[in-house]
Amino acid sequence: QVQLAESGGGLVQAGGSLRLSCEASGRTASSYGMGWFRQAPGKEREPVAAISGSGGSTHYADSVKGRFTISRDNAKNAVYLQMSSLKPEDTAVYYCAAHLFDYTIVIFTTSGYVYWGQGTQVTVSS
């Protein structure tokens, strides 16, 4: 099993920055590929950023490319999402997730992930 817990959400002004954290625990948690997802009211959950188990590969949604950075610290069993130049349309509940596929790959689809955190609210004001 893998347990995930997000933190770091909050209220920030447009143009500001916020850093989300996700702590993972469980069997070989640091080896799993991880992703960040978000869901706004009335919209489907969408992938935002993903990172391979090793941290060697990343992928971003076009909407956040250049503004968000995903990283991980396997020694701490943690993944992070550094968000900069935030926009009101970034407002959503953000979730971290883990998949059980190959350690080296990045998966950028919601259905590919099997372990999910509870989510943390990010609100960006105009």
Short mmCIF file of C-alpha atoms in Angstrom, two decimals:
data_model
loop_
_atom_site.label_atom_id
_atom_site.label_comp_id
_atom_site.label_asym_id
_atom_site.label_seq_id
_atom_site.Cartn_x
_atom_site.Cartn_y
_atom_site.Cartn_z
CA GLN A 1 0.00 0.00 0.00
CA VAL A 2 0.93 3.62 -0.52
CA GLN A 3 -0.49 6.45 1.55
CA LEU A 4 -0.27 10.01 0.29
CA ALA A 5 -0.83 13.26 2.15
CA GLU A 6 -0.82 16.68 0.51
CA SER A 7 -0.12 19.98 2.21
CA GLY A 8 0.71 23.56 1.32
CA GLY A 9 -2.50 24.74 -0.27
CA GLY A 10 -3.96 28.11 0.52
CA LEU A 11 -4.99 31.50 -0.77
CA VAL A 12 -2.60 33.47 -2.94
CA GLN A 13 -2.87 36.52 -5.16
CA ALA A 14 -2.52 36.27 -8.90
CA GLY A 15 1.13 36.36 -9.84
CA GLY A 16 2.16 34.83 -6.56
CA SER A 17 3.77 31.53 -5.73
CA LEU A 18 2.88 28.50 -3.70
CA ARG A 19 4.60 25.21 -2.98
CA LEU A 20 2.64 22.02 -2.50
CA SER A 21 4.08 18.98 -0.77
CA CYS A 22 3.06 15.35 -0.84
CA GLU A 23 4.45 12.91 1.66
CA ALA A 24 4.29 9.24 0.75
CA SER A 25 4.50 6.24 3.01
CA GLY A 26 4.23 2.53 2.52
CA ARG A 27 6.00 -0.18 0.62
CA THR A 28 8.85 1.26 -1.45
CA ALA A 29 6.96 4.52 -1.69
CA SER A 30 9.95 6.47 -2.94
CA SER A 31 10.17 4.31 -6.06
CA TYR A 32 6.76 5.11 -7.48
CA GLY A 33 6.11 7.46 -10.31
CA MET A 34 4.08 10.40 -9.07
CA GLY A 35 1.77 13.02 -10.46
CA TRP A 36 -0.07 16.16 -9.48
CA PHE A 37 -3.65 16.64 -10.60
CA ARG A 38 -6.27 19.30 -10.08
CA GLN A 39 -10.01 19.56 -10.19
CA ALA A 40 -11.96 22.79 -10.37
CA PRO A 41 -15.71 23.02 -9.72
CA GLY A 42 -17.66 21.70 -12.68
CA LYS A 43 -14.58 20.33 -14.40
CA GLU A 44 -12.98 16.92 -14.67
CA ARG A 45 -9.83 16.09 -12.80
CA GLU A 46 -6.86 16.83 -15.01
CA PRO A 47 -3.16 16.03 -14.86
CA VAL A 48 -0.88 18.96 -14.11
CA ALA A 49 2.60 17.51 -13.75
CA ALA A 50 4.19 14.10 -13.43
CA ILE A 51 7.58 12.74 -12.51
CA SER A 52 9.24 9.35 -12.82
CA GLY A 53 10.28 7.34 -9.79
CA SER A 54 13.88 8.33 -10.26
CA GLY A 55 13.04 11.97 -10.85
CA GLY A 56 14.80 11.84 -14.19
CA SER A 57 11.76 12.51 -16.35
CA THR A 58 8.97 15.05 -16.01
CA HIS A 59 5.98 16.19 -18.00
CA TYR A 60 3.67 19.19 -17.68
CA ALA A 61 0.32 20.27 -18.95
CA ASP A 62 0.61 23.04 -21.51
CA SER A 63 -1.38 25.33 -19.26
CA VAL A 64 1.26 25.26 -16.53
CA LYS A 65 4.45 24.74 -18.50
CA GLY A 66 7.06 27.28 -17.52
CA ARG A 67 5.20 28.20 -14.34
CA PHE A 68 5.05 24.96 -12.35
CA THR A 69 7.88 22.64 -11.40
CA ILE A 70 7.50 19.12 -10.06
CA SER A 71 10.31 17.60 -8.06
CA ARG A 72 10.91 14.83 -5.59
CA ASP A 73 13.12 13.96 -2.69
CA ASN A 74 13.17 10.20 -2.45
CA ALA A 75 15.13 10.27 0.80
CA LYS A 76 12.15 12.05 2.34
CA ASN A 77 9.52 10.10 0.37
CA ALA A 78 8.15 13.39 -0.85
CA VAL A 79 7.13 15.09 -4.06
CA TYR A 80 6.60 18.79 -4.55
CA LEU A 81 4.86 21.15 -6.88
CA GLN A 82 6.35 24.62 -7.01
CA MET A 83 3.79 26.96 -8.54
CA SER A 84 4.74 30.42 -9.75
CA SER A 85 2.98 33.17 -11.69
CA LEU A 86 -0.30 31.81 -10.45
CA LYS A 87 -3.49 32.68 -12.28
CA PRO A 88 -7.12 32.62 -11.11
CA GLU A 89 -7.73 29.69 -13.46
CA ASP A 90 -5.27 27.67 -11.40
CA THR A 91 -7.82 27.62 -8.59
CA ALA A 92 -8.69 24.00 -7.84
CA VAL A 93 -8.26 21.16 -5.42
CA TYR A 94 -4.84 19.69 -6.06
CA TYR A 95 -4.16 15.99 -5.60
CA CYS A 96 -1.02 13.94 -5.66
CA ALA A 97 -1.09 10.38 -6.91
CA ALA A 98 1.15 7.37 -7.43
CA HIS A 99 1.17 4.71 -10.11
CA LEU A 100 2.47 1.14 -10.02
CA PHE A 101 4.06 0.96 -13.45
CA ASP A 102 7.67 1.13 -14.47
CA TYR A 103 9.95 3.20 -12.23
CA THR A 104 11.45 4.98 -15.21
CA ILE A 105 8.33 6.23 -16.94
CA VAL A 106 6.03 9.23 -16.65
CA ILE A 107 2.29 8.62 -16.87
CA PHE A 108 0.14 11.58 -17.79
CA THR A 109 -3.38 10.26 -17.50
CA THR A 110 -5.65 10.15 -14.47
CA SER A 111 -6.64 6.53 -15.07
CA GLY A 112 -3.04 5.38 -14.81
CA TYR A 113 -2.79 6.20 -11.11
CA VAL A 114 -4.10 4.00 -8.31
CA TYR A 115 -3.11 5.78 -5.09
CA TRP A 116 -4.47 9.23 -4.30
CA GLY A 117 -4.16 11.78 -1.56
CA GLN A 118 -7.08 13.67 -0.09
CA GLY A 119 -6.31 16.90 -1.91
CA THR A 120 -5.44 20.43 -0.88
CA GLN A 121 -7.28 23.57 -1.92
CA VAL A 122 -5.46 26.23 -3.91
CA THR A 123 -7.29 29.50 -4.44
CA VAL A 124 -5.83 32.27 -6.58
CA SER A 125 -7.47 35.67 -6.27
CA SER A 126 -7.62 38.23 -9.05
#
